Short mmCIF file of C-alpha atoms in Angstrom, two decimals:
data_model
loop_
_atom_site.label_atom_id
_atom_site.label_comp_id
_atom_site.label_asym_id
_atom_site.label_seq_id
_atom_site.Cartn_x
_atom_site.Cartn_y
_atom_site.Cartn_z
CA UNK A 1 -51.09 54.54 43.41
CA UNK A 2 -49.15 55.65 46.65
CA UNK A 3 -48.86 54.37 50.11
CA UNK A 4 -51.18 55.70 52.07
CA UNK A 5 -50.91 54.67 55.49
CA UNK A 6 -50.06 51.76 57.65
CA UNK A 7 -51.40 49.70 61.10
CA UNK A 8 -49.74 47.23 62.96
CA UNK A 9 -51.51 44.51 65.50
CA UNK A 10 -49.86 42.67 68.53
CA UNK A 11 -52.03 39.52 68.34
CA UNK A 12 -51.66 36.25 70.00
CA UNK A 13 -50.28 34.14 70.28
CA UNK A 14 -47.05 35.76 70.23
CA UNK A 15 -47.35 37.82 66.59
CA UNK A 16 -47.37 41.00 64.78
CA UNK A 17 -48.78 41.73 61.70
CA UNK A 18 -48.97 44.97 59.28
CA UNK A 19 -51.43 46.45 57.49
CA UNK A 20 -50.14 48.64 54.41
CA UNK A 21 -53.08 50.67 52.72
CA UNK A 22 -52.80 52.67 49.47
CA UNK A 23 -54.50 55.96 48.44
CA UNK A 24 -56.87 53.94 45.87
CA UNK A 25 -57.97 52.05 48.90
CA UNK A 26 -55.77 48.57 48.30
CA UNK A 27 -54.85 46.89 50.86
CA UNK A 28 -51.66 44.16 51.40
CA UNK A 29 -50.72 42.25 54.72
CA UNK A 30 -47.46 41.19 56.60
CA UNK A 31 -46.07 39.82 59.28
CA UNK A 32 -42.91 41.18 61.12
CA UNK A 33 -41.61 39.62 64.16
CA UNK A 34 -39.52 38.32 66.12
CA UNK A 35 -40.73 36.02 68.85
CA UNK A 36 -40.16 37.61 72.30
CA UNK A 37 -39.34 41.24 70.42
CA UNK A 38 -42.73 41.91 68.89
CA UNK A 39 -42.24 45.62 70.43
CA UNK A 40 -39.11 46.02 69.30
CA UNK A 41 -39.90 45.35 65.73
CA UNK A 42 -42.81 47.36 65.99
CA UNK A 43 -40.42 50.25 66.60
CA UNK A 44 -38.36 49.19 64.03
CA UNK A 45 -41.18 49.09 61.03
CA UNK A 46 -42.87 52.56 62.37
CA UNK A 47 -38.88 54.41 61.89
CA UNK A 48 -39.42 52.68 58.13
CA UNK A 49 -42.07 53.36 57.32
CA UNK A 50 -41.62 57.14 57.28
CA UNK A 51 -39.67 56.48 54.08
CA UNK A 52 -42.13 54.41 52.48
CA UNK A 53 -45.55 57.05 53.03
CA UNK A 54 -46.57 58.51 49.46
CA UNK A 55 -44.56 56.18 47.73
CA UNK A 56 -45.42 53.94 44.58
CA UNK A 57 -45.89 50.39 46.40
CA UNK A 58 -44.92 48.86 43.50
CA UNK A 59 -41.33 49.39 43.07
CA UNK A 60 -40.54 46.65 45.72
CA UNK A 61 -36.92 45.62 44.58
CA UNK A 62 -36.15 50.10 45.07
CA UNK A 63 -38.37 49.92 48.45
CA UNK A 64 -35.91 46.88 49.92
CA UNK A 65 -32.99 48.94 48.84
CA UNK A 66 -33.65 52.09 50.28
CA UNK A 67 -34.73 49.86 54.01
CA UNK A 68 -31.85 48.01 53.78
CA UNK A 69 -28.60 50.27 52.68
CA UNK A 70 -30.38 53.28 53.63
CA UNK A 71 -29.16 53.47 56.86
CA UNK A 72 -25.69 53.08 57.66
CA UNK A 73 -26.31 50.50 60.44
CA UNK A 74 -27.58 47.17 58.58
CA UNK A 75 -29.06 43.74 58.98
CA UNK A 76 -29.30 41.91 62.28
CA UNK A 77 -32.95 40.27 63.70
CA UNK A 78 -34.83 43.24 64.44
CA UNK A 79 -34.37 45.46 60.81
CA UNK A 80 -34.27 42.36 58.60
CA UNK A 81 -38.34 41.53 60.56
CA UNK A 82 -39.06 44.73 60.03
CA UNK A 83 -38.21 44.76 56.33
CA UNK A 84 -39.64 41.26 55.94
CA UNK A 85 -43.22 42.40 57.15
CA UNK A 86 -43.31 45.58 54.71
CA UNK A 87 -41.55 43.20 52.12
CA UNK A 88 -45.02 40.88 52.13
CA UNK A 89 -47.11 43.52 52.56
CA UNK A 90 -45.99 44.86 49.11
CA UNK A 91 -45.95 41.43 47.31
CA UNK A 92 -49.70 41.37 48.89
CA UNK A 93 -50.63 44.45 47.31
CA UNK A 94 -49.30 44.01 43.99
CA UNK A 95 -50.52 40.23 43.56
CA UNK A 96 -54.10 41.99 44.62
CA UNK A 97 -53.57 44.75 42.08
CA UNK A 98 -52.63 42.71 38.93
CA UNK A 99 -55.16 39.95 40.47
CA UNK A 100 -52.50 36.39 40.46
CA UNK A 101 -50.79 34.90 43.19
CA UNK A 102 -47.89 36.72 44.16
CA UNK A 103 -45.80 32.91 42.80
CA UNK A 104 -46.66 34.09 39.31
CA UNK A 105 -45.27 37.54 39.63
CA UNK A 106 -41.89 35.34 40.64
CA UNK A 107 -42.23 33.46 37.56
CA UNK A 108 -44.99 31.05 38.13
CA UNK A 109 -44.90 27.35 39.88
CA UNK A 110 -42.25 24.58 39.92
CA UNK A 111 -44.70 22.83 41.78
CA UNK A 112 -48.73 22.76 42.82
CA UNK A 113 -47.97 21.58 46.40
CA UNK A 114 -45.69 21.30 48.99
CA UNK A 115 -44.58 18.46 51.98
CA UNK A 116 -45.18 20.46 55.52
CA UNK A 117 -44.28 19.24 59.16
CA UNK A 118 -45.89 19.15 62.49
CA UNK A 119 -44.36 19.90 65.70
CA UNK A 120 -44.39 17.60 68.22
CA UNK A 121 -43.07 17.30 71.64
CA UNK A 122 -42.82 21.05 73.50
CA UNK A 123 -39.45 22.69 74.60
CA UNK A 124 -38.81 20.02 76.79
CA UNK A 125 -39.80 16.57 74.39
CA UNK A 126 -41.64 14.22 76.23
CA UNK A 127 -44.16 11.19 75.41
CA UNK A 128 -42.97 12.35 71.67
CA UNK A 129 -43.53 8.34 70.25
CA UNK A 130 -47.65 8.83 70.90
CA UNK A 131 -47.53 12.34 69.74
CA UNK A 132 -46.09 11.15 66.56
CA UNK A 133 -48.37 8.77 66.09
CA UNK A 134 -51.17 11.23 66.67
CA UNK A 135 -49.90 13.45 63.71
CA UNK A 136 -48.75 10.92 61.36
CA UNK A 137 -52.31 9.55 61.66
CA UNK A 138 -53.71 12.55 60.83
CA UNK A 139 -52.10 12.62 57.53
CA UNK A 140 -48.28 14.38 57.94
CA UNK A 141 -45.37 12.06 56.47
CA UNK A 142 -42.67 13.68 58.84
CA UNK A 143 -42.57 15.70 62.35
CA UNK A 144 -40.25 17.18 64.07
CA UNK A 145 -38.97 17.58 67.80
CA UNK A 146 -36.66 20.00 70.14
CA UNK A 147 -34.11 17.32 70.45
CA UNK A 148 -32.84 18.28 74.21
CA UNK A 149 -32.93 20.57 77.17
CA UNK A 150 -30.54 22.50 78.96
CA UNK A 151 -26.99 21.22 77.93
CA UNK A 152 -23.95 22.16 78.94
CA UNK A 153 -20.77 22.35 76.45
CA UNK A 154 -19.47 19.33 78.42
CA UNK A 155 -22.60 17.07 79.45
CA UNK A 156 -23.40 13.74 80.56
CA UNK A 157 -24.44 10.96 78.15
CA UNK A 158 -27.43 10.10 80.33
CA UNK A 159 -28.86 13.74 77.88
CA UNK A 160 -27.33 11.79 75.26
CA UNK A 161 -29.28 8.36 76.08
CA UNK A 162 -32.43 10.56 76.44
CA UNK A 163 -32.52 12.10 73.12
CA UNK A 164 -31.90 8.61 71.39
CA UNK A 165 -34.82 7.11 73.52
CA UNK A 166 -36.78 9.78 72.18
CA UNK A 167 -36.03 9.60 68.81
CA UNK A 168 -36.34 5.93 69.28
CA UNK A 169 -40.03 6.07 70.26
CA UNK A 170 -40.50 7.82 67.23
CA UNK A 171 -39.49 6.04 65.22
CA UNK A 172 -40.92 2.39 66.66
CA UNK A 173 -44.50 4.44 66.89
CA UNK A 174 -44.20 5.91 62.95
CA UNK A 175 -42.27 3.06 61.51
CA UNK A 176 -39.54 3.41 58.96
CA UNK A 177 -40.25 6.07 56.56
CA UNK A 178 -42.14 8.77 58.16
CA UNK A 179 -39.67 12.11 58.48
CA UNK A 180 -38.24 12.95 61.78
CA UNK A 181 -36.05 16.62 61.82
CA UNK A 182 -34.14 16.65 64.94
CA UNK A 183 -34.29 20.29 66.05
CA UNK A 184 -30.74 20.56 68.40
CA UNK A 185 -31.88 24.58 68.55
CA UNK A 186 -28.59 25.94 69.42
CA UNK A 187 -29.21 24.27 72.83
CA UNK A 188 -25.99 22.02 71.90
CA UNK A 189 -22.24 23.15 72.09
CA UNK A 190 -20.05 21.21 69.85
CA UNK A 191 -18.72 18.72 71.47
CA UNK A 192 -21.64 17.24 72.87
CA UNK A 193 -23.09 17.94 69.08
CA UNK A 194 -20.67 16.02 67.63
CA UNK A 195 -21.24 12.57 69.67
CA UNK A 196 -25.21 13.41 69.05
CA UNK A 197 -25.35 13.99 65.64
CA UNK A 198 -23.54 10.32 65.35
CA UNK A 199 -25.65 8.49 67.35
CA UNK A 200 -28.78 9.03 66.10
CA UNK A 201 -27.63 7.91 62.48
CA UNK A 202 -29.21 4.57 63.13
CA UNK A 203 -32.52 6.10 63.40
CA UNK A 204 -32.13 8.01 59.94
CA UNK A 205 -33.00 11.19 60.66
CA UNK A 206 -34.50 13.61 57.69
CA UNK A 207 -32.32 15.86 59.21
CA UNK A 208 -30.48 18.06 62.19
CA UNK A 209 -31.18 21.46 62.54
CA UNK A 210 -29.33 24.04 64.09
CA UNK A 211 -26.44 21.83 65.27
CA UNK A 212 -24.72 24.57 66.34
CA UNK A 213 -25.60 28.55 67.54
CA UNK A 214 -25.13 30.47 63.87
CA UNK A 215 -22.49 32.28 65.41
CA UNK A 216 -20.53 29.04 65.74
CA UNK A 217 -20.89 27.55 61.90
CA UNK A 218 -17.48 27.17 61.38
CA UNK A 219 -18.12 24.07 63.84
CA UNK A 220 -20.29 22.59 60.93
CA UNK A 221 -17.38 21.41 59.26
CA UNK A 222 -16.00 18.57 62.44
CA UNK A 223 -19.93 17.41 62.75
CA UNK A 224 -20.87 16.92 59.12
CA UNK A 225 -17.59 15.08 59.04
CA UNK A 226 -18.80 13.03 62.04
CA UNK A 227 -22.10 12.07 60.25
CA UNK A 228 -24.32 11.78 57.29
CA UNK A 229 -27.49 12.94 58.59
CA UNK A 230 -28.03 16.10 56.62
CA UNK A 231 -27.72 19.10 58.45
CA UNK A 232 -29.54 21.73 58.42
CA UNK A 233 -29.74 25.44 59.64
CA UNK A 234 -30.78 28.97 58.70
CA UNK A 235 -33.10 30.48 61.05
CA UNK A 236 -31.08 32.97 62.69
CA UNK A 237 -29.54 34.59 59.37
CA UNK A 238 -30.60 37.16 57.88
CA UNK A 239 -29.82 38.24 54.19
CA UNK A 240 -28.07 36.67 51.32
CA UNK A 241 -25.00 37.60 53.03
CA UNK A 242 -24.87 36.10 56.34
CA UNK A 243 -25.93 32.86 54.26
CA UNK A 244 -22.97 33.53 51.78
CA UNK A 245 -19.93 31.76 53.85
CA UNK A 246 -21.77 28.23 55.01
CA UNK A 247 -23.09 27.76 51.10
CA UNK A 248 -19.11 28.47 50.07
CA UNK A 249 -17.83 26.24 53.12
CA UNK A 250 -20.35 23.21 51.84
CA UNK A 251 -21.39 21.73 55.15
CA UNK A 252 -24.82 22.27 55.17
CA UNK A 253 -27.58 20.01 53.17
CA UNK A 254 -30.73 22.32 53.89
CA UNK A 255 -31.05 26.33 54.56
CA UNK A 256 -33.83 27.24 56.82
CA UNK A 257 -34.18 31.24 56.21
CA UNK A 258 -37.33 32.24 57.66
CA UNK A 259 -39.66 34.94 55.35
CA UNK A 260 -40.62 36.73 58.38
CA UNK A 261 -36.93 37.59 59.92
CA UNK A 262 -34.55 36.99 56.55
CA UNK A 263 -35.91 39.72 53.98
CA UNK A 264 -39.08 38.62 53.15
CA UNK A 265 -40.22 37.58 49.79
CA UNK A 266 -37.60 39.93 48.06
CA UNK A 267 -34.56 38.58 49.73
CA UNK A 268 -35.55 34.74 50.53
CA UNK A 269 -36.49 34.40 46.93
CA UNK A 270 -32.72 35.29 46.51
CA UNK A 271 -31.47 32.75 49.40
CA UNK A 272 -32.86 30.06 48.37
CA UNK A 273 -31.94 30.18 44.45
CA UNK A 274 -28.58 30.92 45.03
CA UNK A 275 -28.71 27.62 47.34
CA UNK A 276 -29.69 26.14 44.87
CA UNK A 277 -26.57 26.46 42.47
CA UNK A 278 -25.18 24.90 44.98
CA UNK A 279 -27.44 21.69 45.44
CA UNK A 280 -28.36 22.63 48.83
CA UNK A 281 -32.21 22.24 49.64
CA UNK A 282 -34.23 24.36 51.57
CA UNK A 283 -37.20 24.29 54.38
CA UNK A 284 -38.14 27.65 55.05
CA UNK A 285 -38.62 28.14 58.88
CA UNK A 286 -42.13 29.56 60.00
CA UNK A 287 -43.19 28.58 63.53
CA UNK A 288 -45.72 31.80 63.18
CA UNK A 289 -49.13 33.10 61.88
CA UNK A 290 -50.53 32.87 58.68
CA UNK A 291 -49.09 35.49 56.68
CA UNK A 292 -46.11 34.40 57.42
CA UNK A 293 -47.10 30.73 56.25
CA UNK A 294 -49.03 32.11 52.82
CA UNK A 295 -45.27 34.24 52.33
CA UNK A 296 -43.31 31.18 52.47
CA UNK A 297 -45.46 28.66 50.11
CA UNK A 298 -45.41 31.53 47.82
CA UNK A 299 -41.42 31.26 47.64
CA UNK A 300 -42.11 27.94 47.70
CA UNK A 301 -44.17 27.49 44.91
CA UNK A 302 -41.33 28.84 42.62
CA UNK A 303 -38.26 27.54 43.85
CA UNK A 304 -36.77 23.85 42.84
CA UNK A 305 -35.00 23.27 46.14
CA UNK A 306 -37.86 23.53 48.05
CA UNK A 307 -38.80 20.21 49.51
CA UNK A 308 -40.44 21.07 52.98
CA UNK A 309 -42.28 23.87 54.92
CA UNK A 310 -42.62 24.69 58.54
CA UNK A 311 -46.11 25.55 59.96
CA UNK A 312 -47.25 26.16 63.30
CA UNK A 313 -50.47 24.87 63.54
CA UNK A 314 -50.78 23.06 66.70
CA UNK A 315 -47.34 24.19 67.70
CA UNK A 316 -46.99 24.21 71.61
CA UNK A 317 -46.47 28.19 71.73
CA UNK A 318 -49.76 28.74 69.97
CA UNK A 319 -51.51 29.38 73.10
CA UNK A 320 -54.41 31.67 73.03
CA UNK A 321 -55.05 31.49 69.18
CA UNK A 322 -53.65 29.12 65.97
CA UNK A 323 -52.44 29.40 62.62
CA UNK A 324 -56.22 29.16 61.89
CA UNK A 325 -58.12 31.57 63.56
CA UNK A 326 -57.00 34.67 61.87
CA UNK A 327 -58.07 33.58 58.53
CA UNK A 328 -61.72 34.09 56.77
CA UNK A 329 -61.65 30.83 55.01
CA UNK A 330 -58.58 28.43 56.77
CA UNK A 331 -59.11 26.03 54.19
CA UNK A 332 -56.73 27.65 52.36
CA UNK A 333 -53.79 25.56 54.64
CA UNK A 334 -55.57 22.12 54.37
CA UNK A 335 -53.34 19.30 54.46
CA UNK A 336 -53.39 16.53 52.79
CA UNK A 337 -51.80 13.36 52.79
CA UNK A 338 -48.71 15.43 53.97
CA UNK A 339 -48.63 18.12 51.65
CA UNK A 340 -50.45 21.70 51.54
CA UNK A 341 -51.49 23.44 48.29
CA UNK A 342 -49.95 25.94 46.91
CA UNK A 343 -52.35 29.01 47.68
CA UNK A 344 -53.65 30.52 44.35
CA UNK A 345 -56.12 33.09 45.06
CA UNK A 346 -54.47 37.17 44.84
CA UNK A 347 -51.57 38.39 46.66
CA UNK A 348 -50.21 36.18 49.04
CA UNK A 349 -53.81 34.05 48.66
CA UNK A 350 -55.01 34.20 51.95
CA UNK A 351 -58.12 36.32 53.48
CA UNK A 352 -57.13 38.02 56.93
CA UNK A 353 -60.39 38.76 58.74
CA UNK A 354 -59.38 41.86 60.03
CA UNK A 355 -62.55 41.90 62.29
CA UNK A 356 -61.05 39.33 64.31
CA UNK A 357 -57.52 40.61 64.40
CA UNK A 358 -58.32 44.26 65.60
CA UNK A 359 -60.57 42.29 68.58
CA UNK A 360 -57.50 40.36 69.16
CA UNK A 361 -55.09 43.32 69.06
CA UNK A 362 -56.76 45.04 71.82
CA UNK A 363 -55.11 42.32 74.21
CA UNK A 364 -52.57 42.29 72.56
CA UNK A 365 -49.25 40.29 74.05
CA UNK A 366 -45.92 40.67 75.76
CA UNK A 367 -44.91 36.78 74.43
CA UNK A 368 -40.89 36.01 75.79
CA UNK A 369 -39.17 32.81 76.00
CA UNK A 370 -38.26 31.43 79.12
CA UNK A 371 -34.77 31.93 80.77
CA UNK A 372 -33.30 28.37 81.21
CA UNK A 373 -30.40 27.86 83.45
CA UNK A 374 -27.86 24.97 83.89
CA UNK A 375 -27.41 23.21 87.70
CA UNK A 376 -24.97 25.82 88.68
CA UNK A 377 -27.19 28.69 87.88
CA UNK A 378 -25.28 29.86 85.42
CA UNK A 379 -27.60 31.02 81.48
CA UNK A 380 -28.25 28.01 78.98
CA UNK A 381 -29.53 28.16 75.46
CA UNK A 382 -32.99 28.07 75.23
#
């Protein structure tokens, strides 16, 4: 068997997903992205794929090499997506070929389902108690909400008093046990992280995320000595390697590496087990489509650390189209009592309906984030 060819598909909301097709007439499906770069990555996987035309899709492992170390200019947002997409396609193919789940070609399941989270709340959280509510009665056990908006390195507590009203309402609506992640995004410079991440200890948090930008980690260590809320963060890296330094330093509780920007199935596999030796857990992030999603529960499904997945159904970018609408049977995401089974049909065990997706393609997107600024004009994180 030999790749064939290849198609990609700017769909919204704001995704882009790959079609790999083999000579015998198999197909497999991925998604790489990056929100706000879809174009960019599109580049990116059409310059790869050159290598990857007439070649055995099976020798994956060989395939990720030659992407990755091939060229002398490595890693980063854009290649990693690109890689990640062509990584699931791959796993897609050869779960379809040998006809299993692509978790029992990783050494079959630790576990039959997994806890997942709903978004609540928007960029800019508002009225998040009732939306809580709203979610938690529909079944989910924990949510999770931007914690701020713009904020500036030095800020004033009245951002500070907001966030803990917030958080508050949550928690009064949901009661004492339901989840609540605490997304900080990167909006949050140190300082100001360091007083939040205390003050919401009362409200026991399942966790922080992104306390600080990536590029700022070594800042992990004066917050995680300012709290006990575990901390978590991972989005923004990449590979094994840029994940290498925070596991040694030992500040962070949960690793967030997402399957659509970090490597794929190949290389997340790899994150998260070497987490793992060093009792770190792990919620793989995936606020995109459904490729993405049936990537990550595969991973999922055979790693011990494990203990919560992202999904963006109902998420407030998923304007346009949902997690949903791209599938030929969504029942294959039901939730249930908090938790989502792990998907057992071939490859990544999901059904694109490809009619719908080439309809959808024709519109296409040009998705970006919005530019926030701070009172004095000057850029904030969004």
């Amino acid at each position: 068997m030999k790749i064939k060819s290849y198609e990609l598909f700017k769909v919204q909301p704001r995704w882009l997903f790959l079609k790999i097709e083999t000579d015998e007439g198999m197909t497999g499906w991925g998604e790489p992205v990056v929100e706000g770069r879809a174009a960019t990555v599109e580049a990116a996987v059409h310059e790869l794929m050159e290598y990857l035309i007439g070649k055995d899709p099976f020798h994956i492992e060989d395939h990720w090499n030659v992407l990755y170390r091939g060229g002398f200019y490595r890693g980063g947002p854009i290649l990693m997506s690109a890689i990640s997409g062509i990584d699931q396609a791959l796993w897609d193919i050869l779960g379809k070929y040998h006809n299993v789940p692509v978790h029992q070609l990783l050494g079959g399941k630790a576990r039959e389902k997994i806890r997942v989270y709903s978004w609540i709340g928007g960029d800019r959280p508002n009225e998040v108690g009732a939306a809580a509510k709203q979610v938690v009665d529909k079944g989910f056990t924990a949510v999770k909400m931007n914690a701020t908006d713009e904020m500036q390195y030095i800020d004033s507590f009245e951002k500070i008093d907001r966030v803990l009203s917030n958080v508050a309402a949550i928690r009064e609506a949901v009661g004492p046990y339901v989840g609540i992640g605490v997304d900080f995004h990167g909006r949050v410079h140190k300082p100001m992280a360091k007083i939040l991440a205390k003050e919401l200890e009362p409200f026991k948090p399942m966790f922080i995320e992104e306390p600080v930008l990536p590029e700022n980690n070594e800042a992990l260590r004066e917050i995680a000595r300012n709290t006990a809320i575990p901390i978590a963060t991972g989005e923004r890296m990449f590979s094994k390697w840029d994940f290498k330094q925070v596991l040694v330093d030992g500040y962070v509780d949960i690793i967030q590496p997402d399957l659509s920007h970090a490597g794929g199935i190949t290389e997340c596999k790899k994150i998260l087990s070497i987490a793992e030796a060093f009792d770190v857990a792990a919620a793989p992030h995936c606020p995109l489509g459904p490729i993405a999603l049936a990537a990550c529960l595969q991973v999922d499904a055979t790693c011990h650390n494990a203990f919560i997945q992202e999904q963006s159904l109902g998420i407030h970018y998923n304007e346009g189209s949902d997690l949903l609408d791209y599938l030929v049977d969504g029942s294959v995401f039901h939730y249930k009592d908090g938790y989502v089974d792990i998907p057992n049909k071939p490859g990544l065990g999901i059904e694109i309906n490809e009619d719908h997706v080439r309809k959808m393609s024709e519109t296409g997107h040009n998705w970006r984030n919005p530019i926030w600024r701070h009172q004095d004009n000057s850029v904030a994180e969004w």
